[in-house]
Amino acid sequence: MPHVVLAFCTCPDAATASRIADALVGERLAACVSVLPGVQSVYRWQGAVERADEVQLLIKTVAGRMPALAERIVALHPFELPEVVAVEAAAGLPAYLEWISAQVAPDAGGQEP
């Protein structure tokens, strides 16, 4: 079974989220990106507690694509330090996990889920 990971990235607005999601899927760095609007983040930045309305990206990919995916997010993202974190999927529908793996292969021609 492939080492599927779920990566997270917050974006400042829907346009940025859409642009990054399109690039990641279009460049086969992600099989699917769910765009979740209405996220409110509370965080510490440069010594102050900040609050921001953001859009969360939930990115489905494989562990081997994470370095390139992170590099691409950094290149596309307007934040000085964008969120790029990932967790390994402990389990899942095997056919769906295989689909994710097939979609992020550079020569992918995989089928829809």
CSV table of N, CA, C and O in Angstrom, one decimal:
chain,number,residue,atom,x,y,z
A,1,MET,N,0.9,-1.2,0.0
A,1,MET,CA,0.0,0.0,0.0
A,1,MET,C,0.9,1.2,0.0
A,1,MET,O,1.9,1.3,0.7
A,2,PRO,N,0.5,2.3,-0.8
A,2,PRO,CA,1.4,3.5,-0.9
A,2,PRO,C,1.3,4.2,0.5
A,2,PRO,O,0.4,4.1,1.2
A,3,HIS,N,2.4,5.0,0.7
A,3,HIS,CA,2.4,5.9,1.9
A,3,HIS,C,1.7,7.2,1.6
A,3,HIS,O,2.4,8.2,1.3
A,4,VAL,N,0.4,7.2,1.8
A,4,VAL,CA,-0.4,8.3,1.5
A,4,VAL,C,-0.3,9.3,2.7
A,4,VAL,O,-0.3,8.9,3.8
A,5,VAL,N,-0.2,10.6,2.4
A,5,VAL,CA,-0.2,11.6,3.4
A,5,VAL,C,-1.2,12.6,3.1
A,5,VAL,O,-1.6,12.8,2.0
A,6,LEU,N,-1.7,13.3,4.2
A,6,LEU,CA,-2.6,14.4,4.1
A,6,LEU,C,-1.8,15.6,4.5
A,6,LEU,O,-1.3,15.7,5.7
A,7,ALA,N,-1.7,16.5,3.6
A,7,ALA,CA,-0.9,17.8,3.9
A,7,ALA,C,-1.9,18.9,4.1
A,7,ALA,O,-3.0,18.9,3.5
A,8,PHE,N,-1.5,19.8,5.0
A,8,PHE,CA,-2.3,21.0,5.3
A,8,PHE,C,-1.6,22.3,5.0
A,8,PHE,O,-0.4,22.4,5.2
A,9,CYS,N,-2.4,23.2,4.5
A,9,CYS,CA,-1.8,24.5,4.1
A,9,CYS,C,-3.0,25.6,4.3
A,9,CYS,O,-4.0,25.4,3.7
A,10,THR,N,-2.8,26.6,5.1
A,10,THR,CA,-3.8,27.7,5.1
A,10,THR,C,-3.4,28.8,4.1
A,10,THR,O,-2.2,29.0,3.9
A,11,CYS,N,-4.4,29.4,3.6
A,11,CYS,CA,-4.3,30.4,2.6
A,11,CYS,C,-5.1,31.7,3.1
A,11,CYS,O,-6.1,31.5,3.7
A,12,PRO,N,-4.6,32.9,2.7
A,12,PRO,CA,-5.3,34.1,3.1
A,12,PRO,C,-6.7,34.3,2.5
A,12,PRO,O,-7.5,35.1,3.0
A,13,ASP,N,-6.9,33.7,1.3
A,13,ASP,CA,-8.2,34.0,0.7
A,13,ASP,C,-8.5,32.8,-0.3
A,13,ASP,O,-7.6,32.0,-0.6
A,14,ALA,N,-9.7,32.9,-0.9
A,14,ALA,CA,-10.2,31.8,-1.8
A,14,ALA,C,-9.4,31.8,-3.1
A,14,ALA,O,-9.1,30.8,-3.7
A,15,ALA,N,-9.0,33.0,-3.6
A,15,ALA,CA,-8.3,33.1,-4.9
A,15,ALA,C,-6.9,32.4,-4.7
A,15,ALA,O,-6.5,31.6,-5.6
A,16,THR,N,-6.2,32.7,-3.6
A,16,THR,CA,-4.9,32.0,-3.4
A,16,THR,C,-5.1,30.5,-3.2
A,16,THR,O,-4.3,29.7,-3.8
A,17,ALA,N,-6.1,30.1,-2.5
A,17,ALA,CA,-6.3,28.7,-2.3
A,17,ALA,C,-6.6,28.0,-3.6
A,17,ALA,O,-6.0,26.9,-3.9
A,18,SER,N,-7.4,28.6,-4.4
A,18,SER,CA,-7.8,28.0,-5.7
A,18,SER,C,-6.5,27.9,-6.6
A,18,SER,O,-6.3,26.9,-7.3
A,19,ARG,N,-5.7,28.9,-6.6
A,19,ARG,CA,-4.5,28.9,-7.5
A,19,ARG,C,-3.5,27.9,-7.1
A,19,ARG,O,-3.0,27.1,-7.9
A,20,ILE,N,-3.3,27.7,-5.8
A,20,ILE,CA,-2.4,26.7,-5.3
A,20,ILE,C,-3.0,25.3,-5.5
A,20,ILE,O,-2.3,24.4,-6.0
A,21,ALA,N,-4.3,25.1,-5.2
A,21,ALA,CA,-4.9,23.8,-5.4
A,21,ALA,C,-4.8,23.4,-6.9
A,21,ALA,O,-4.4,22.2,-7.2
A,22,ASP,N,-5.1,24.3,-7.8
A,22,ASP,CA,-5.0,24.0,-9.2
A,22,ASP,C,-3.6,23.6,-9.7
A,22,ASP,O,-3.4,22.7,-10.4
A,23,ALA,N,-2.6,24.3,-9.2
A,23,ALA,CA,-1.2,24.1,-9.5
A,23,ALA,C,-0.8,22.7,-9.0
A,23,ALA,O,-0.2,21.9,-9.7
A,24,LEU,N,-1.1,22.4,-7.7
A,24,LEU,CA,-0.7,21.1,-7.2
A,24,LEU,C,-1.3,19.9,-7.9
A,24,LEU,O,-0.6,18.9,-8.1
A,25,VAL,N,-2.6,20.0,-8.2
A,25,VAL,CA,-3.2,18.9,-8.9
A,25,VAL,C,-2.7,18.9,-10.4
A,25,VAL,O,-2.4,17.8,-10.9
A,26,GLY,N,-2.7,20.0,-11.0
A,26,GLY,CA,-2.2,20.1,-12.4
A,26,GLY,C,-0.8,19.6,-12.6
A,26,GLY,O,-0.5,19.0,-13.7
A,27,GLU,N,0.1,19.8,-11.6
A,27,GLU,CA,1.5,19.4,-11.7
A,27,GLU,C,1.7,18.0,-11.1
A,27,GLU,O,2.8,17.6,-10.9
A,28,ARG,N,0.6,17.3,-10.8
A,28,ARG,CA,0.7,15.9,-10.2
A,28,ARG,C,1.4,15.8,-8.9
A,28,ARG,O,2.0,14.8,-8.6
A,29,LEU,N,1.4,16.9,-8.2
A,29,LEU,CA,2.0,16.9,-6.8
A,29,LEU,C,1.0,16.4,-5.8
A,29,LEU,O,1.3,16.0,-4.7
A,30,ALA,N,-0.3,16.5,-6.2
A,30,ALA,CA,-1.4,16.1,-5.3
A,30,ALA,C,-2.5,15.4,-6.2
A,30,ALA,O,-2.7,15.8,-7.4
A,31,ALA,N,-3.1,14.4,-5.7
A,31,ALA,CA,-4.2,13.8,-6.4
A,31,ALA,C,-5.5,14.6,-6.3
A,31,ALA,O,-6.3,14.6,-7.2
A,32,CYS,N,-5.7,15.2,-5.1
A,32,CYS,CA,-6.9,15.9,-4.8
A,32,CYS,C,-6.6,17.0,-3.7
A,32,CYS,O,-5.7,16.7,-2.9
A,33,VAL,N,-7.2,18.1,-3.8
A,33,VAL,CA,-7.1,19.1,-2.8
A,33,VAL,C,-8.5,19.6,-2.4
A,33,VAL,O,-9.2,20.0,-3.3
A,34,SER,N,-8.9,19.4,-1.2
A,34,SER,CA,-10.1,19.9,-0.7
A,34,SER,C,-9.9,21.3,-0.2
A,34,SER,O,-9.0,21.6,0.6
A,35,VAL,N,-10.7,22.2,-0.6
A,35,VAL,CA,-10.6,23.6,-0.2
A,35,VAL,C,-11.7,23.9,0.8
A,35,VAL,O,-12.9,23.8,0.5
A,36,LEU,N,-11.3,24.2,2.0
A,36,LEU,CA,-12.2,24.4,3.1
A,36,LEU,C,-12.3,25.8,3.6
A,36,LEU,O,-11.4,26.3,4.3
A,37,PRO,N,-13.3,26.6,3.2
A,37,PRO,CA,-13.4,28.0,3.5
A,37,PRO,C,-13.9,28.1,5.0
A,37,PRO,O,-14.3,27.2,5.6
A,38,GLY,N,-13.8,29.4,5.5
A,38,GLY,CA,-14.4,29.7,6.8
A,38,GLY,C,-13.5,29.2,8.0
A,38,GLY,O,-14.0,29.1,9.1
A,39,VAL,N,-12.2,29.1,7.8
A,39,VAL,CA,-11.3,28.7,8.9
A,39,VAL,C,-10.9,30.0,9.6
A,39,VAL,O,-10.5,30.9,8.9
A,40,GLN,N,-10.9,29.9,10.9
A,40,GLN,CA,-10.3,31.1,11.7
A,40,GLN,C,-9.1,30.5,12.4
A,40,GLN,O,-9.2,29.6,13.2
A,41,SER,N,-8.0,31.1,12.1
A,41,SER,CA,-6.7,30.7,12.8
A,41,SER,C,-6.3,31.7,13.8
A,41,SER,O,-6.4,32.9,13.6
A,42,VAL,N,-5.8,31.2,15.0
A,42,VAL,CA,-5.3,32.0,16.0
A,42,VAL,C,-3.8,31.5,16.2
A,42,VAL,O,-3.6,30.3,16.4
A,43,TYR,N,-2.9,32.3,16.1
A,43,TYR,CA,-1.5,31.9,16.1
A,43,TYR,C,-0.6,33.0,16.7
A,43,TYR,O,-1.0,34.2,16.7
A,44,ARG,N,0.6,32.7,17.0
A,44,ARG,CA,1.6,33.7,17.5
A,44,ARG,C,2.5,33.9,16.3
A,44,ARG,O,3.1,33.0,15.7
A,45,TRP,N,2.7,35.2,16.0
A,45,TRP,CA,3.6,35.6,14.9
A,45,TRP,C,4.4,36.8,15.3
A,45,TRP,O,3.8,37.9,15.7
A,46,GLN,N,5.7,36.8,15.3
A,46,GLN,CA,6.6,37.9,15.7
A,46,GLN,C,6.2,38.5,17.0
A,46,GLN,O,6.2,39.7,17.2
A,47,GLY,N,6.0,37.6,18.0
A,47,GLY,CA,5.7,38.0,19.4
A,47,GLY,C,4.3,38.4,19.7
A,47,GLY,O,4.0,38.7,20.9
A,48,ALA,N,3.4,38.4,18.8
A,48,ALA,CA,2.0,38.8,19.0
A,48,ALA,C,1.1,37.7,18.7
A,48,ALA,O,1.3,37.0,17.7
A,49,VAL,N,0.0,37.6,19.4
A,49,VAL,CA,-1.1,36.7,19.1
A,49,VAL,C,-1.9,37.3,18.0
A,49,VAL,O,-2.4,38.5,18.1
A,50,GLU,N,-2.1,36.6,16.9
A,50,GLU,CA,-2.8,37.1,15.7
A,50,GLU,C,-4.1,36.2,15.5
A,50,GLU,O,-4.1,35.1,16.0
A,51,ARG,N,-5.0,36.8,14.8
A,51,ARG,CA,-6.3,36.1,14.4
A,51,ARG,C,-6.5,36.4,13.0
A,51,ARG,O,-6.5,37.6,12.6
A,52,ALA,N,-6.8,35.4,12.1
A,52,ALA,CA,-7.1,35.6,10.7
A,52,ALA,C,-8.1,34.7,10.2
A,52,ALA,O,-8.2,33.5,10.6
A,53,ASP,N,-9.0,35.2,9.3
A,53,ASP,CA,-9.9,34.3,8.5
A,53,ASP,C,-9.1,33.8,7.4
A,53,ASP,O,-8.4,34.5,6.6
A,54,GLU,N,-9.1,32.4,7.2
A,54,GLU,CA,-8.3,31.8,6.2
A,54,GLU,C,-9.1,30.7,5.5
A,54,GLU,O,-10.2,30.4,5.9
A,55,VAL,N,-8.5,30.1,4.5
A,55,VAL,CA,-9.0,29.0,3.7
A,55,VAL,C,-8.0,27.9,3.9
A,55,VAL,O,-6.8,28.0,3.7
A,56,GLN,N,-8.5,26.7,4.3
A,56,GLN,CA,-7.6,25.6,4.6
A,56,GLN,C,-7.6,24.6,3.4
A,56,GLN,O,-8.7,24.3,2.8
A,57,LEU,N,-6.4,24.2,3.0
A,57,LEU,CA,-6.3,23.2,2.0
A,57,LEU,C,-6.0,21.9,2.6
A,57,LEU,O,-5.1,21.8,3.5
A,58,LEU,N,-6.7,20.8,2.2
A,58,LEU,CA,-6.4,19.5,2.7
A,58,LEU,C,-6.0,18.7,1.4
A,58,LEU,O,-6.7,18.5,0.5
A,59,ILE,N,-4.7,18.4,1.4
A,59,ILE,CA,-4.0,18.0,0.2
A,59,ILE,C,-3.7,16.5,0.3
A,59,ILE,O,-3.1,16.0,1.3
A,60,LYS,N,-4.2,15.7,-0.7
A,60,LYS,CA,-3.9,14.2,-0.7
A,60,LYS,C,-2.8,13.9,-1.6
A,60,LYS,O,-2.9,14.2,-2.8
A,61,THR,N,-1.7,13.3,-1.1
A,61,THR,CA,-0.6,13.0,-1.9
A,61,THR,C,0.1,11.8,-1.3
A,61,THR,O,-0.4,11.1,-0.5
A,62,VAL,N,1.4,11.5,-1.8
A,62,VAL,CA,2.2,10.4,-1.2
A,62,VAL,C,3.4,11.0,-0.6
A,62,VAL,O,3.9,12.1,-1.0
A,63,ALA,N,4.0,10.3,0.4
A,63,ALA,CA,5.2,10.9,1.1
A,63,ALA,C,6.3,11.3,0.2
A,63,ALA,O,7.0,12.3,0.4
A,64,GLY,N,6.5,10.5,-0.9
A,64,GLY,CA,7.6,10.8,-1.8
A,64,GLY,C,7.5,12.1,-2.6
A,64,GLY,O,8.5,12.6,-3.1
A,65,ARG,N,6.3,12.6,-2.6
A,65,ARG,CA,6.0,13.9,-3.4
A,65,ARG,C,6.1,15.1,-2.4
A,65,ARG,O,6.0,16.3,-2.9
A,66,MET,N,6.2,14.9,-1.1
A,66,MET,CA,6.1,16.0,-0.2
A,66,MET,C,7.2,17.1,-0.4
A,66,MET,O,6.9,18.2,-0.3
A,67,PRO,N,8.5,16.7,-0.6
A,67,PRO,CA,9.5,17.7,-0.8
A,67,PRO,C,9.1,18.7,-1.9
A,67,PRO,O,9.2,19.9,-1.8
A,68,ALA,N,8.7,18.1,-3.1
A,68,ALA,CA,8.4,18.9,-4.2
A,68,ALA,C,7.1,19.7,-4.0
A,68,ALA,O,7.0,20.9,-4.4
A,69,LEU,N,6.2,19.1,-3.3
A,69,LEU,CA,4.9,19.8,-3.0
A,69,LEU,C,5.2,21.0,-2.1
A,69,LEU,O,4.7,22.1,-2.3
A,70,ALA,N,6.0,20.8,-1.0
A,70,ALA,CA,6.3,21.9,-0.1
A,70,ALA,C,7.0,23.0,-0.8
A,70,ALA,O,6.7,24.2,-0.6
A,71,GLU,N,8.0,22.7,-1.7
A,71,GLU,CA,8.7,23.7,-2.5
A,71,GLU,C,7.8,24.5,-3.3
A,71,GLU,O,7.9,25.7,-3.5
A,72,ARG,N,6.8,23.8,-4.0
A,72,ARG,CA,5.9,24.5,-4.8
A,72,ARG,C,4.9,25.4,-4.1
A,72,ARG,O,4.7,26.6,-4.5
A,73,ILE,N,4.5,25.0,-2.9
A,73,ILE,CA,3.6,25.8,-2.1
A,73,ILE,C,4.4,27.1,-1.7
A,73,ILE,O,3.9,28.2,-1.8
A,74,VAL,N,5.7,26.9,-1.2
A,74,VAL,CA,6.5,28.1,-0.8
A,74,VAL,C,6.6,29.1,-2.0
A,74,VAL,O,6.5,30.3,-1.8
A,75,ALA,N,6.8,28.5,-3.2
A,75,ALA,CA,6.9,29.4,-4.4
A,75,ALA,C,5.6,30.2,-4.7
A,75,ALA,O,5.7,31.3,-5.2
A,76,LEU,N,4.5,29.6,-4.5
A,76,LEU,CA,3.2,30.1,-4.9
A,76,LEU,C,2.5,31.0,-3.8
A,76,LEU,O,1.7,31.8,-4.1
A,77,HIS,N,2.9,30.7,-2.6
A,77,HIS,CA,2.2,31.3,-1.4
A,77,HIS,C,2.6,32.7,-1.1
A,77,HIS,O,3.8,33.0,-1.1
A,78,PRO,N,1.7,33.6,-0.7
A,78,PRO,CA,2.1,35.0,-0.4
A,78,PRO,C,2.7,35.1,1.0
A,78,PRO,O,3.3,36.1,1.3
A,79,PHE,N,2.5,34.2,1.9
A,79,PHE,CA,3.0,34.3,3.3
A,79,PHE,C,4.5,34.1,3.3
A,79,PHE,O,5.1,33.3,2.6
A,80,GLU,N,5.2,34.8,4.2
A,80,GLU,CA,6.6,34.6,4.4
A,80,GLU,C,6.9,33.2,4.9
A,80,GLU,O,7.9,32.6,4.5
A,81,LEU,N,6.0,32.7,5.7
A,81,LEU,CA,6.2,31.3,6.2
A,81,LEU,C,4.9,30.6,6.1
A,81,LEU,O,4.1,30.5,7.1
A,82,PRO,N,4.6,30.0,5.0
A,82,PRO,CA,3.3,29.3,4.9
A,82,PRO,C,3.2,28.0,5.7
A,82,PRO,O,4.3,27.3,5.9
A,83,GLU,N,2.0,27.6,6.1
A,83,GLU,CA,1.8,26.3,6.8
A,83,GLU,C,2.0,25.2,5.7
A,83,GLU,O,1.3,25.2,4.7
A,84,VAL,N,2.9,24.3,6.0
A,84,VAL,CA,3.0,23.1,5.2
A,84,VAL,C,3.3,22.0,6.2
A,84,VAL,O,4.5,21.9,6.7
A,85,VAL,N,2.3,21.2,6.6
A,85,VAL,CA,2.5,20.1,7.5
A,85,VAL,C,1.8,18.9,6.9
A,85,VAL,O,0.8,19.1,6.2
A,86,ALA,N,2.2,17.7,7.3
A,86,ALA,CA,1.6,16.5,6.7
A,86,ALA,C,1.6,15.4,7.8
A,86,ALA,O,2.4,15.3,8.6
A,87,VAL,N,0.5,14.6,7.7
A,87,VAL,CA,0.4,13.4,8.5
A,87,VAL,C,0.2,12.2,7.6
A,87,VAL,O,-0.5,12.3,6.6
A,88,GLU,N,0.7,11.1,8.0
A,88,GLU,CA,0.5,9.9,7.2
A,88,GLU,C,-0.9,9.3,7.5
A,88,GLU,O,-1.4,9.3,8.6
A,89,ALA,N,-1.5,8.9,6.4
A,89,ALA,CA,-2.8,8.2,6.6
A,89,ALA,C,-2.6,6.8,7.1
A,89,ALA,O,-1.9,6.0,6.5
A,90,ALA,N,-3.2,6.5,8.3
A,90,ALA,CA,-3.0,5.2,9.0
A,90,ALA,C,-3.7,4.1,8.3
A,90,ALA,O,-3.3,3.0,8.3
A,91,ALA,N,-4.8,4.5,7.6
A,91,ALA,CA,-5.7,3.5,7.0
A,91,ALA,C,-6.6,4.2,6.0
A,91,ALA,O,-6.7,5.5,6.0
A,92,GLY,N,-7.2,3.5,5.1
A,92,GLY,CA,-8.1,4.0,4.2
A,92,GLY,C,-8.6,2.9,3.2
A,92,GLY,O,-8.1,1.8,3.2
A,93,LEU,N,-9.6,3.3,2.4
A,93,LEU,CA,-10.1,2.4,1.4
A,93,LEU,C,-8.9,2.1,0.4
A,93,LEU,O,-8.4,3.0,-0.2
A,94,PRO,N,-8.5,0.8,0.4
A,94,PRO,CA,-7.3,0.5,-0.5
A,94,PRO,C,-7.4,1.0,-1.9
A,94,PRO,O,-6.4,1.6,-2.4
A,95,ALA,N,-8.5,0.9,-2.5
A,95,ALA,CA,-8.6,1.4,-3.9
A,95,ALA,C,-8.4,2.9,-4.0
A,95,ALA,O,-7.8,3.4,-5.0
A,96,TYR,N,-8.9,3.7,-3.0
A,96,TYR,CA,-8.7,5.1,-3.0
A,96,TYR,C,-7.3,5.5,-2.8
A,96,TYR,O,-6.7,6.4,-3.4
A,97,LEU,N,-6.6,4.8,-1.9
A,97,LEU,CA,-5.2,5.0,-1.6
A,97,LEU,C,-4.4,4.8,-2.8
A,97,LEU,O,-3.4,5.5,-3.2
A,98,GLU,N,-4.7,3.7,-3.6
A,98,GLU,CA,-4.0,3.4,-4.8
A,98,GLU,C,-4.2,4.4,-5.9
A,98,GLU,O,-3.3,4.8,-6.6
A,99,TRP,N,-5.5,5.0,-5.9
A,99,TRP,CA,-5.8,6.0,-6.8
A,99,TRP,C,-4.9,7.3,-6.6
A,99,TRP,O,-4.4,7.9,-7.5
A,100,ILE,N,-4.8,7.6,-5.3
A,100,ILE,CA,-4.0,8.8,-4.9
A,100,ILE,C,-2.6,8.6,-5.5
A,100,ILE,O,-2.0,9.4,-6.1
A,101,SER,N,-2.0,7.4,-5.2
A,101,SER,CA,-0.7,7.1,-5.7
A,101,SER,C,-0.5,7.2,-7.2
A,101,SER,O,0.4,7.7,-7.7
A,102,ALA,N,-1.5,6.6,-7.9
A,102,ALA,CA,-1.5,6.7,-9.4
A,102,ALA,C,-1.5,8.1,-9.9
A,102,ALA,O,-0.9,8.4,-10.9
A,103,GLN,N,-2.3,9.0,-9.3
A,103,GLN,CA,-2.5,10.3,-9.8
A,103,GLN,C,-1.3,11.2,-9.6
A,103,GLN,O,-1.1,12.2,-10.3
A,104,VAL,N,-0.4,10.9,-8.6
A,104,VAL,CA,0.8,11.7,-8.4
A,104,VAL,C,2.0,11.2,-9.1
A,104,VAL,O,3.1,11.8,-9.0
A,105,ALA,N,1.9,10.1,-9.7
A,105,ALA,CA,3.0,9.5,-10.5
A,105,ALA,C,3.2,10.4,-11.7
A,105,ALA,O,2.3,10.9,-12.4
A,106,PRO,N,4.5,10.8,-12.0
A,106,PRO,CA,4.7,11.7,-13.1
A,106,PRO,C,4.1,11.3,-14.5
A,106,PRO,O,3.7,12.2,-15.2
A,107,ASP,N,4.0,10.0,-14.7
A,107,ASP,CA,3.4,9.6,-16.0
A,107,ASP,C,2.0,9.0,-15.8
A,107,ASP,O,1.5,8.2,-16.5
A,108,ALA,N,1.3,9.5,-14.7
A,108,ALA,CA,0.0,9.0,-14.4
A,108,ALA,C,-1.0,9.1,-15.5
A,108,ALA,O,-1.1,10.1,-16.2
A,109,GLY,N,-1.8,8.1,-15.5
A,109,GLY,CA,-3.0,8.1,-16.4
A,109,GLY,C,-4.1,7.4,-15.7
A,109,GLY,O,-4.9,6.7,-16.3
A,110,GLY,N,-4.1,7.5,-14.3
A,110,GLY,CA,-5.0,6.8,-13.5
A,110,GLY,C,-6.5,7.1,-13.7
A,110,GLY,O,-6.8,8.1,-14.3
A,111,GLN,N,-7.3,6.3,-13.2
A,111,GLN,CA,-8.7,6.4,-13.4
A,111,GLN,C,-9.3,7.3,-12.2
A,111,GLN,O,-8.7,7.4,-11.2
A,112,GLU,N,-10.5,7.8,-12.4
A,112,GLU,CA,-11.2,8.6,-11.4
A,112,GLU,C,-11.6,7.7,-10.3
A,112,GLU,O,-11.8,6.5,-10.5
A,113,PRO,N,-11.8,8.2,-9.1
A,113,PRO,CA,-12.2,7.4,-7.9
A,113,PRO,C,-13.6,7.0,-8.1
A,113,PRO,O,-14.4,7.5,-8.8
